[in-house]
mmCIF file of C-alpha atoms and ligand atoms in Angstrom:
data_model
loop_
_atom_site.group_PDB
_atom_site.id
_atom_site.type_symbol
_atom_site.label_atom_id
_atom_site.label_comp_id
_atom_site.label_asym_id
_atom_site.label_seq_id
_atom_site.Cartn_x
_atom_site.Cartn_y
_atom_site.Cartn_z
ATOM 1 C CA MET A 258 7.450 -27.955 -15.917
ATOM 2 C CA ASN A 259 4.578 -28.138 -18.352
ATOM 3 C CA ASN A 260 5.972 -27.610 -21.841
ATOM 4 C CA GLU A 261 2.713 -26.819 -23.597
ATOM 5 C CA TYR A 262 2.834 -23.219 -22.555
ATOM 6 C CA LYS A 263 5.359 -20.689 -21.384
ATOM 7 C CA LEU A 264 4.047 -18.116 -18.972
ATOM 8 C CA THR A 265 6.453 -15.410 -20.088
ATOM 9 C CA LYS A 266 5.280 -15.790 -23.690
ATOM 10 C CA PHE A 267 1.812 -14.677 -22.689
ATOM 11 C CA VAL A 268 3.242 -11.566 -21.107
ATOM 12 C CA GLN A 269 5.023 -10.805 -24.347
ATOM 13 C CA ALA A 270 1.819 -11.309 -26.313
ATOM 14 C CA ALA A 271 -0.176 -9.012 -24.075
ATOM 15 C CA GLY A 272 2.838 -6.767 -23.663
ATOM 16 C CA CYS A 273 1.223 -3.755 -22.034
ATOM 17 C CA ALA A 274 2.396 -4.212 -18.466
ATOM 18 C CA ALA A 275 4.600 -1.136 -18.449
ATOM 19 C CA LYS A 276 5.310 -0.156 -14.879
ATOM 20 C CA MET A 277 4.920 3.420 -13.845
ATOM 21 C CA GLY A 278 8.193 5.110 -13.042
ATOM 22 C CA PRO A 279 9.050 6.864 -9.786
ATOM 23 C CA GLY A 280 8.313 10.282 -11.296
ATOM 24 C CA ASP A 281 4.794 9.305 -12.470
ATOM 25 C CA LEU A 282 3.926 7.924 -9.056
ATOM 26 C CA LYS A 283 4.863 11.065 -7.121
ATOM 27 C CA HIS A 284 2.628 13.079 -9.435
ATOM 28 C CA THR A 285 -0.443 10.843 -9.166
ATOM 29 C CA LEU A 286 -0.279 10.559 -5.371
ATOM 30 C CA CYS A 287 0.207 14.210 -4.504
ATOM 31 C CA GLY A 288 -2.871 15.985 -3.192
ATOM 32 C CA LEU A 289 -4.508 12.912 -1.632
ATOM 33 C CA ASN A 290 -5.444 13.626 1.966
ATOM 34 C CA THR A 291 -4.105 10.728 4.021
ATOM 35 C CA GLU A 292 -3.565 12.421 7.388
ATOM 36 C CA SER A 293 -4.028 10.369 10.528
ATOM 37 C CA GLU A 294 -2.301 10.673 13.897
ATOM 38 C CA ASN A 295 -1.800 6.903 13.940
ATOM 39 C CA LEU A 296 -0.030 6.819 10.602
ATOM 40 C CA LEU A 297 3.670 6.474 11.472
ATOM 41 C CA VAL A 298 4.782 5.966 7.864
ATOM 42 C CA GLY A 299 2.641 7.022 4.909
ATOM 43 C CA PHE A 300 3.511 7.051 1.226
ATOM 44 C CA GLU A 301 4.824 10.640 1.182
ATOM 45 C CA ASN A 302 8.341 9.489 2.193
ATOM 46 C CA SER A 303 8.595 6.827 -0.557
ATOM 47 C CA GLU A 304 8.971 4.153 2.104
ATOM 48 C CA ASP A 305 8.762 0.405 1.449
ATOM 49 C CA ALA A 306 5.516 -0.072 3.361
ATOM 50 C CA SER A 307 3.095 2.008 5.390
ATOM 51 C CA VAL A 308 2.949 1.698 9.166
ATOM 52 C CA TYR A 309 -0.133 2.347 11.309
ATOM 53 C CA GLN A 310 0.119 2.343 15.106
ATOM 54 C CA ILE A 311 -2.607 0.417 16.945
ATOM 55 C CA ASN A 312 -1.310 0.656 20.535
ATOM 56 C CA ASP A 313 1.884 1.500 22.477
ATOM 57 C CA THR A 314 3.728 -1.647 21.454
ATOM 58 C CA GLN A 315 2.228 -2.630 18.106
ATOM 59 C CA ALA A 316 1.908 -1.153 14.651
ATOM 60 C CA ILE A 317 0.659 -2.830 11.493
ATOM 61 C CA VAL A 318 2.815 -2.745 8.369
ATOM 62 C CA GLN A 319 0.970 -2.944 5.045
ATOM 63 C CA THR A 320 2.133 -3.305 1.483
ATOM 64 C CA LEU A 321 1.023 -4.889 -1.780
ATOM 65 C CA ASP A 322 2.803 -5.852 -4.941
ATOM 66 C CA PHE A 323 2.010 -7.945 -8.016
ATOM 67 C CA ILE A 324 4.032 -8.804 -11.117
ATOM 68 C CA THR A 325 3.693 -10.387 -14.541
ATOM 69 C CA PRO A 326 5.586 -13.688 -15.102
ATOM 70 C CA VAL A 327 9.382 -13.443 -15.037
ATOM 71 C CA VAL A 328 9.996 -17.174 -15.601
ATOM 72 C CA ASP A 329 8.105 -19.862 -17.557
ATOM 73 C CA ASP A 330 7.358 -22.248 -14.688
ATOM 74 C CA PRO A 331 4.109 -21.273 -12.893
ATOM 75 C CA TYR A 332 5.155 -22.743 -9.534
ATOM 76 C CA VAL A 333 8.456 -20.859 -9.540
ATOM 77 C CA TYR A 334 6.727 -17.688 -10.739
ATOM 78 C CA GLY A 335 4.336 -17.993 -7.779
ATOM 79 C CA LYS A 336 7.259 -18.228 -5.376
ATOM 80 C CA ILE A 337 9.039 -15.267 -6.933
ATOM 81 C CA ALA A 338 5.942 -13.035 -6.982
ATOM 82 C CA ALA A 339 5.240 -13.834 -3.327
ATOM 83 C CA ALA A 340 8.871 -13.295 -2.259
ATOM 84 C CA ASN A 341 8.758 -9.980 -4.113
ATOM 85 C CA ALA A 342 5.533 -8.869 -2.387
ATOM 86 C CA LEU A 343 6.593 -9.984 1.103
ATOM 87 C CA SER A 344 9.943 -8.207 0.826
ATOM 88 C CA ASP A 345 8.755 -4.711 1.745
ATOM 89 C CA VAL A 346 7.634 -5.951 5.172
ATOM 90 C CA PHE A 347 11.127 -7.352 5.766
ATOM 91 C CA ALA A 348 12.723 -4.101 4.570
ATOM 92 C CA MET A 349 10.857 -2.318 7.390
ATOM 93 C CA GLY A 350 12.235 -4.873 9.887
ATOM 94 C CA ALA A 351 8.735 -6.261 10.520
ATOM 95 C CA ASP A 352 7.184 -9.735 10.840
ATOM 96 C CA VAL A 353 4.737 -11.038 8.228
ATOM 97 C CA LYS A 354 1.371 -12.061 9.692
ATOM 98 C CA THR A 355 -1.242 -12.365 6.927
ATOM 99 C CA ALA A 356 -1.495 -12.188 3.146
ATOM 100 C CA LEU A 357 -4.191 -12.004 0.451
ATOM 101 C CA ASN A 358 -3.747 -13.146 -3.157
ATOM 102 C CA ILE A 359 -4.139 -10.682 -6.025
ATOM 103 C CA VAL A 360 -4.592 -12.506 -9.338
ATOM 104 C CA GLY A 361 -5.267 -11.626 -12.957
ATOM 105 C CA PHE A 362 -5.574 -14.858 -14.923
ATOM 106 C CA ASP A 363 -5.787 -15.555 -18.654
ATOM 107 C CA LYS A 364 -8.299 -18.407 -18.594
ATOM 108 C CA VAL A 365 -8.475 -18.576 -22.392
ATOM 109 C CA ASN A 366 -4.809 -19.368 -23.020
ATOM 110 C CA LEU A 367 -3.675 -20.937 -19.767
ATOM 111 C CA PRO A 368 -4.908 -24.120 -18.040
ATOM 112 C CA VAL A 369 -6.338 -23.618 -14.536
ATOM 113 C CA ASP A 370 -3.708 -26.085 -13.301
ATOM 114 C CA ALA A 371 -1.151 -23.355 -13.933
ATOM 115 C CA LEU A 372 -3.035 -21.065 -11.559
ATOM 116 C CA ALA A 373 -3.111 -23.789 -8.911
ATOM 117 C CA GLU A 374 0.674 -24.128 -9.196
ATOM 118 C CA ILE A 375 1.205 -20.374 -8.957
ATOM 119 C CA LEU A 376 -0.882 -20.140 -5.791
ATOM 120 C CA GLN A 377 0.860 -23.190 -4.333
ATOM 121 C CA GLY A 378 4.285 -21.622 -4.875
ATOM 122 C CA GLY A 379 3.112 -18.342 -3.363
ATOM 123 C CA ASN A 380 1.606 -19.998 -0.326
ATOM 124 C CA GLU A 381 4.810 -21.906 0.396
ATOM 125 C CA LYS A 382 6.665 -18.604 0.615
ATOM 126 C CA ILE A 383 4.027 -17.124 2.948
ATOM 127 C CA ARG A 384 4.344 -20.182 5.228
ATOM 128 C CA GLU A 385 8.144 -20.045 5.124
ATOM 129 C CA CYS A 386 8.151 -16.700 6.938
ATOM 130 C CA GLY A 387 5.422 -17.632 9.405
ATOM 131 C CA GLY A 388 2.532 -15.913 7.620
ATOM 132 C CA VAL A 389 -0.920 -17.214 6.760
ATOM 133 C CA LEU A 390 -2.895 -16.799 3.549
ATOM 134 C CA MET A 391 -6.405 -15.556 4.322
ATOM 135 C CA GLY A 392 -8.015 -15.263 0.884
ATOM 136 C CA GLY A 393 -7.733 -13.040 -2.139
ATOM 137 C CA HIS A 394 -9.351 -11.978 -5.372
ATOM 138 C CA THR A 395 -9.000 -13.242 -8.949
ATOM 139 C CA ILE A 396 -10.177 -11.576 -12.141
ATOM 140 C CA GLU A 397 -9.929 -12.711 -15.737
ATOM 141 C CA SER A 398 -7.305 -10.697 -17.513
ATOM 142 C CA PRO A 399 -5.543 -10.889 -20.898
ATOM 143 C CA GLU A 400 -2.328 -10.386 -18.989
ATOM 144 C CA MET A 401 -1.297 -12.739 -16.218
ATOM 145 C CA TYR A 402 -0.360 -11.103 -12.936
ATOM 146 C CA TYR A 403 -0.009 -12.372 -9.402
ATOM 147 C CA GLY A 404 1.031 -10.924 -6.084
ATOM 148 C CA LEU A 405 0.017 -10.343 -2.511
ATOM 149 C CA SER A 406 -1.391 -7.779 -0.177
ATOM 150 C CA VAL A 407 0.625 -8.318 3.001
ATOM 151 C CA THR A 408 0.107 -7.296 6.612
ATOM 152 C CA GLY A 409 2.932 -7.395 9.132
ATOM 153 C CA LEU A 410 3.498 -6.334 12.725
ATOM 154 C CA ILE A 411 6.242 -4.250 14.287
ATOM 155 C CA HIS A 412 7.034 -2.396 17.508
ATOM 156 C CA PRO A 413 6.537 1.320 16.748
ATOM 157 C CA ASP A 414 10.087 2.128 17.981
ATOM 158 C CA LYS A 415 11.762 -0.546 15.856
ATOM 159 C CA ILE A 416 10.880 0.563 12.330
ATOM 160 C CA SER A 417 13.818 0.434 9.865
ATOM 161 C CA ARG A 418 13.262 3.492 7.711
ATOM 162 C CA ASN A 419 14.974 4.053 4.393
ATOM 163 C CA ASN A 420 16.102 7.689 4.759
ATOM 164 C CA THR A 421 17.887 7.640 8.115
ATOM 165 C CA ALA A 422 21.300 6.272 7.128
ATOM 166 C CA LYS A 423 24.161 7.484 9.347
ATOM 167 C CA ILE A 424 27.280 9.107 7.926
ATOM 168 C CA GLY A 425 30.177 6.625 8.136
ATOM 169 C CA HIS A 426 27.975 3.536 7.908
ATOM 170 C CA VAL A 427 28.641 1.147 5.044
ATOM 171 C CA LEU A 428 26.002 -0.114 2.589
ATOM 172 C CA ILE A 429 25.341 -3.829 2.275
ATOM 173 C CA LEU A 430 23.490 -5.373 -0.657
ATOM 174 C CA THR A 431 22.239 -8.915 0.015
ATOM 175 C CA LYS A 432 21.324 -10.093 -3.515
ATOM 176 C CA PRO A 433 22.970 -9.723 -6.931
ATOM 177 C CA LEU A 434 21.692 -7.258 -9.550
ATOM 178 C CA GLY A 435 20.465 -8.111 -13.053
ATOM 179 C CA THR A 436 17.087 -9.795 -12.609
ATOM 180 C CA GLY A 437 15.333 -7.291 -14.921
ATOM 181 C CA ILE A 438 17.798 -7.859 -17.753
ATOM 182 C CA LEU A 439 17.708 -11.634 -17.259
ATOM 183 C CA SER A 440 13.889 -11.814 -17.138
ATOM 184 C CA THR A 441 13.828 -10.017 -20.471
ATOM 185 C CA ALA A 442 16.393 -12.499 -21.817
ATOM 186 C CA ILE A 443 14.182 -15.372 -20.603
ATOM 187 C CA LYS A 444 11.182 -13.903 -22.441
ATOM 188 C CA ARG A 445 13.300 -13.852 -25.619
ATOM 189 C CA ASP A 446 14.593 -17.395 -25.084
ATOM 190 C CA LEU A 447 18.190 -16.183 -24.977
ATOM 191 C CA LEU A 448 19.260 -17.336 -21.539
ATOM 192 C CA SER A 449 21.013 -20.624 -20.763
ATOM 193 C CA GLU A 450 19.311 -23.045 -18.406
ATOM 194 C CA SER A 451 21.937 -22.629 -15.686
ATOM 195 C CA SER A 452 21.724 -18.821 -15.675
ATOM 196 C CA THR A 453 17.911 -19.020 -15.732
ATOM 197 C CA GLU A 454 18.025 -21.277 -12.693
ATOM 198 C CA GLU A 455 20.463 -19.049 -10.844
ATOM 199 C CA ALA A 456 18.265 -15.976 -11.433
ATOM 200 C CA ALA A 457 15.142 -17.908 -10.374
ATOM 201 C CA LYS A 458 16.883 -19.193 -7.241
ATOM 202 C CA VAL A 459 17.872 -15.703 -6.173
ATOM 203 C CA MET A 460 14.450 -14.186 -6.942
ATOM 204 C CA GLN A 461 12.491 -16.811 -5.002
ATOM 205 C CA THR A 462 14.696 -16.426 -1.927
ATOM 206 C CA LEU A 463 12.939 -14.516 0.843
ATOM 207 C CA ASN A 464 14.551 -11.501 2.472
ATOM 208 C CA TYR A 465 13.089 -12.923 5.693
ATOM 209 C CA MET A 466 16.199 -14.395 7.378
ATOM 210 C CA PRO A 467 18.549 -11.540 6.366
ATOM 211 C CA SER A 468 15.928 -9.174 7.865
ATOM 212 C CA LEU A 469 15.647 -11.178 11.107
ATOM 213 C CA ILE A 470 19.427 -11.247 11.554
ATOM 214 C CA MET A 471 19.730 -7.555 10.644
ATOM 215 C CA ARG A 472 17.552 -6.721 13.669
ATOM 216 C CA GLU A 473 20.340 -7.866 15.994
ATOM 217 C CA TYR A 474 22.510 -4.978 14.764
ATOM 218 C CA ASP A 475 22.397 -1.206 14.996
ATOM 219 C CA VAL A 476 20.981 -0.620 11.505
ATOM 220 C CA SER A 477 20.560 3.051 10.575
ATOM 221 C CA ALA A 478 18.515 2.463 7.395
ATOM 222 C CA CYS A 479 17.130 -0.298 5.215
ATOM 223 C CA THR A 480 15.201 -0.673 1.979
ATOM 224 C CA ASP A 481 14.812 -3.384 -0.651
ATOM 225 C CA VAL A 482 15.906 -3.043 -4.258
ATOM 226 C CA THR A 483 12.981 -3.581 -6.621
ATOM 227 C CA GLY A 484 11.426 -1.855 -9.639
ATOM 228 C CA PHE A 485 13.333 1.441 -9.530
ATOM 229 C CA GLY A 486 16.714 -0.282 -9.479
ATOM 230 C CA LEU A 487 19.527 0.161 -6.968
ATOM 231 C CA LEU A 488 20.027 3.841 -7.800
ATOM 232 C CA GLY A 489 16.298 4.655 -7.775
ATOM 233 C CA HIS A 490 15.803 3.052 -4.376
ATOM 234 C CA GLY A 491 19.134 4.536 -3.258
ATOM 235 C CA LEU A 492 17.773 8.007 -4.058
ATOM 236 C CA GLU A 493 14.757 7.300 -1.849
ATOM 237 C CA CYS A 494 17.239 6.792 1.008
ATOM 238 C CA ILE A 495 18.731 10.272 0.608
ATOM 239 C CA ASN A 496 18.100 13.007 3.179
ATOM 240 C CA PRO A 497 19.491 16.587 3.207
ATOM 241 C CA ASP A 498 22.592 15.528 5.188
ATOM 242 C CA ILE A 499 23.851 12.502 3.274
ATOM 243 C CA SER A 500 25.127 11.229 -0.056
ATOM 244 C CA LEU A 501 25.718 7.594 -0.946
ATOM 245 C CA HIS A 502 29.075 6.550 -2.414
ATOM 246 C CA ILE A 503 28.915 3.294 -4.362
ATOM 247 C CA ASP A 504 31.963 1.292 -5.453
ATOM 248 C CA ALA A 505 31.010 -0.169 -8.842
ATOM 249 C CA SER A 506 33.781 -2.777 -8.665
ATOM 250 C CA THR A 507 32.154 -4.451 -5.645
ATOM 251 C CA LEU A 508 28.632 -4.934 -7.060
ATOM 252 C CA PRO A 509 27.280 -8.490 -6.959
ATOM 253 C CA ILE A 510 25.882 -9.251 -10.435
ATOM 254 C CA LEU A 511 24.041 -12.341 -11.714
ATOM 255 C CA PRO A 512 25.871 -14.522 -14.250
ATOM 256 C CA ASP A 513 25.234 -13.448 -17.861
ATOM 257 C CA ALA A 514 23.507 -10.189 -16.858
ATOM 258 C CA LEU A 515 26.218 -7.994 -18.386
ATOM 259 C CA LYS A 516 26.446 -10.199 -21.483
ATOM 260 C CA MET A 517 22.667 -10.024 -21.985
ATOM 261 C CA ALA A 518 22.689 -6.252 -21.429
ATOM 262 C CA GLU A 519 25.078 -5.988 -24.382
ATOM 263 C CA LEU A 520 22.427 -7.742 -26.511
ATOM 264 C CA ASP A 521 20.034 -5.011 -25.358
ATOM 265 C CA THR A 522 17.736 -7.350 -23.447
ATOM 266 C CA VAL A 523 16.902 -4.421 -21.234
ATOM 267 C CA PRO A 524 13.390 -3.900 -19.852
ATOM 268 C CA GLY A 525 11.684 -0.578 -20.557
ATOM 269 C CA GLY A 526 11.524 0.048 -16.816
ATOM 270 C CA SER A 527 15.307 -0.062 -16.499
ATOM 271 C CA LYS A 528 15.694 2.444 -19.341
ATOM 272 C CA ARG A 529 13.193 4.762 -17.628
ATOM 273 C CA ASN A 530 15.075 4.358 -14.365
ATOM 274 C CA MET A 531 18.313 5.477 -16.053
ATOM 275 C CA LYS A 532 16.625 8.709 -17.165
ATOM 276 C CA HIS A 533 15.129 9.343 -13.743
ATOM 277 C CA ILE A 534 18.470 9.238 -11.900
ATOM 278 C CA GLU A 535 20.412 11.318 -14.429
ATOM 279 C CA ASP A 536 20.679 14.662 -12.579
ATOM 280 C CA LYS A 537 21.166 13.199 -9.129
ATOM 281 C CA VAL A 538 23.903 10.646 -9.670
ATOM 282 C CA SER A 539 27.467 11.196 -10.858
ATOM 283 C CA PHE A 540 29.764 8.524 -12.235
ATOM 284 C CA VAL A 541 33.531 8.725 -11.893
ATOM 285 C CA GLY A 542 35.544 7.410 -14.869
ATOM 286 C CA ASN A 543 34.755 3.822 -15.873
ATOM 287 C CA ALA A 544 31.951 3.582 -13.312
ATOM 288 C CA ILE A 545 29.659 4.945 -16.032
ATOM 289 C CA ASN A 546 29.655 1.375 -17.412
ATOM 290 C CA SER A 547 27.652 0.332 -14.355
ATOM 291 C CA LYS A 548 24.843 2.817 -14.996
ATOM 292 C CA LEU A 549 22.560 0.242 -16.598
ATOM 293 C CA ILE A 550 23.050 -2.559 -14.071
ATOM 294 C CA LEU A 551 22.602 -0.046 -11.229
ATOM 295 C CA SER A 552 19.335 1.118 -12.825
ATOM 296 C CA ASP A 553 18.058 -2.346 -13.728
ATOM 297 C CA ALA A 554 14.488 -2.868 -12.490
ATOM 298 C CA GLN A 555 14.758 -5.717 -9.997
ATOM 299 C CA THR A 556 12.172 -8.337 -9.151
ATOM 300 C CA SER A 557 12.474 -9.583 -5.588
ATOM 301 C CA GLY A 558 15.844 -7.868 -5.163
ATOM 302 C CA GLY A 559 17.966 -7.797 -2.045
ATOM 303 C CA LEU A 560 18.017 -5.632 1.044
ATOM 304 C CA LEU A 561 20.150 -2.482 1.011
ATOM 305 C CA ILE A 562 21.236 -1.971 4.607
ATOM 306 C CA ALA A 563 23.306 0.731 6.337
ATOM 307 C CA MET A 564 25.289 -0.273 9.409
ATOM 308 C CA ASP A 565 28.713 0.115 11.028
ATOM 309 C CA GLU A 566 31.529 -1.492 9.016
ATOM 310 C CA LYS A 567 32.639 -3.910 11.741
ATOM 311 C CA ASP A 568 29.051 -5.082 12.269
ATOM 312 C CA ALA A 569 28.628 -5.342 8.505
ATOM 313 C CA ARG A 570 31.541 -7.753 8.161
ATOM 314 C CA GLU A 571 30.097 -9.959 10.883
ATOM 315 C CA TYR A 572 26.584 -9.717 9.422
ATOM 316 C CA ILE A 573 27.784 -10.727 5.954
ATOM 317 C CA LYS A 574 29.470 -13.814 7.416
ATOM 318 C CA ARG A 575 26.247 -14.781 9.169
ATOM 319 C CA VAL A 576 24.068 -14.427 6.060
ATOM 320 C CA GLU A 577 26.666 -15.783 3.631
ATOM 321 C CA GLU A 578 24.969 -19.122 3.026
ATOM 322 C CA LEU A 579 21.446 -17.671 3.079
ATOM 323 C CA CYS A 580 22.495 -15.208 0.386
ATOM 324 C CA TYR A 581 24.512 -17.753 -1.670
ATOM 325 C CA GLY A 582 27.644 -15.698 -1.079
ATOM 326 C CA TYR A 583 26.253 -12.622 -2.834
ATOM 327 C CA ALA A 584 25.879 -10.337 0.226
ATOM 328 C CA THR A 585 28.576 -7.651 -0.050
ATOM 329 C CA ILE A 586 29.544 -4.173 1.128
ATOM 330 C CA ILE A 587 28.984 -1.974 -1.924
ATOM 331 C CA GLY A 588 29.518 1.517 -0.584
ATOM 332 C CA ARG A 589 29.366 4.030 2.209
ATOM 333 C CA VAL A 590 27.177 6.825 3.570
ATOM 334 C CA GLU A 591 29.007 10.163 3.377
ATOM 335 C CA ALA A 592 28.242 13.797 4.233
ATOM 336 C CA LYS A 593 26.152 15.573 1.570
ATOM 337 C CA GLY A 594 28.161 16.305 -1.551
ATOM 338 C CA GLU A 595 27.267 17.926 -4.843
ATOM 339 C CA LYS A 596 25.283 14.864 -5.977
ATOM 340 C CA ASP A 597 23.002 12.533 -4.022
ATOM 341 C CA ILE A 598 24.851 9.430 -5.195
ATOM 342 C CA ILE A 599 28.405 9.082 -6.456
ATOM 343 C CA VAL A 600 29.390 5.877 -8.236
ATOM 344 C CA PHE A 601 33.142 5.339 -8.485
HETATM 345 CO CO1 LIG B 839 10.573 -1.745 -1.236
HETATM 346 CO CO1 LIG B 840 7.207 -2.802 -3.236
#
């Protein structure tokens, strides 16, 4: 790593990259006419990616995502940003085909070598899942950001939607929570090297293999946990028939995340997420202590998958190494109760 600069320090200096919350987004998107008979999934259902059918057996899956630095090392940041952007294609159960870079670069304060390392890291992740980088666009910006516009392919009958979970299925989470809190701790120089490395390792891991293996099972719903936190993305999975029951004691959590949360290294996005879920989630007893970690805005978080319990146990064994032992059953899909999500 180049010690002359720290990427995350530039984010702090610029400091205006507040993400829009789920509520804001709904408001700004309503009223846009996006009707098309080929559009199988548009943005009205808060899905992970949009899906457009091109013939009887093929549909294209499109998504884009970009983020400000969450670690100091440009190469690792590139990997994390790419893994984060590619994830929505995997959440739909699709294959990545092509990607385009989206870059805002602070040429005044950062050496161009840093940009080369970022793009190198990103490209390695695109190659890892069989995709190809086809170009992109870079602008000068006081705030560094990088991500991808991604195109994938899927059979129109094989889309894993987020709001179709079956009652009785269990919920699997494939990565630990806490990346938002830990990224904030990194920006403040509070996190130990080993915990920084563990968070970076998890964030740069693709959801590619867990998605491929998931397709061998009867999965009733899938999404990935990113900026709105586990509860925010969990709420997007709700339909009029179901509630999600989450067992707080089973949650996989990154080392030091709870300790750092106590020091209030909590990103603004996570605090907004906590407000957003308030009326729709109930906490039983001590489970209230998990409200923050369950709302923490994740970067390149894991897949949240609903499947039969017996299948889930087998699936978790198969992905155990890929997920560094973090993949766990964290709850169950139940018939609609008073609240959309109950944490116990
Ligand atoms: Co997503
Ligand atoms: Co996304």
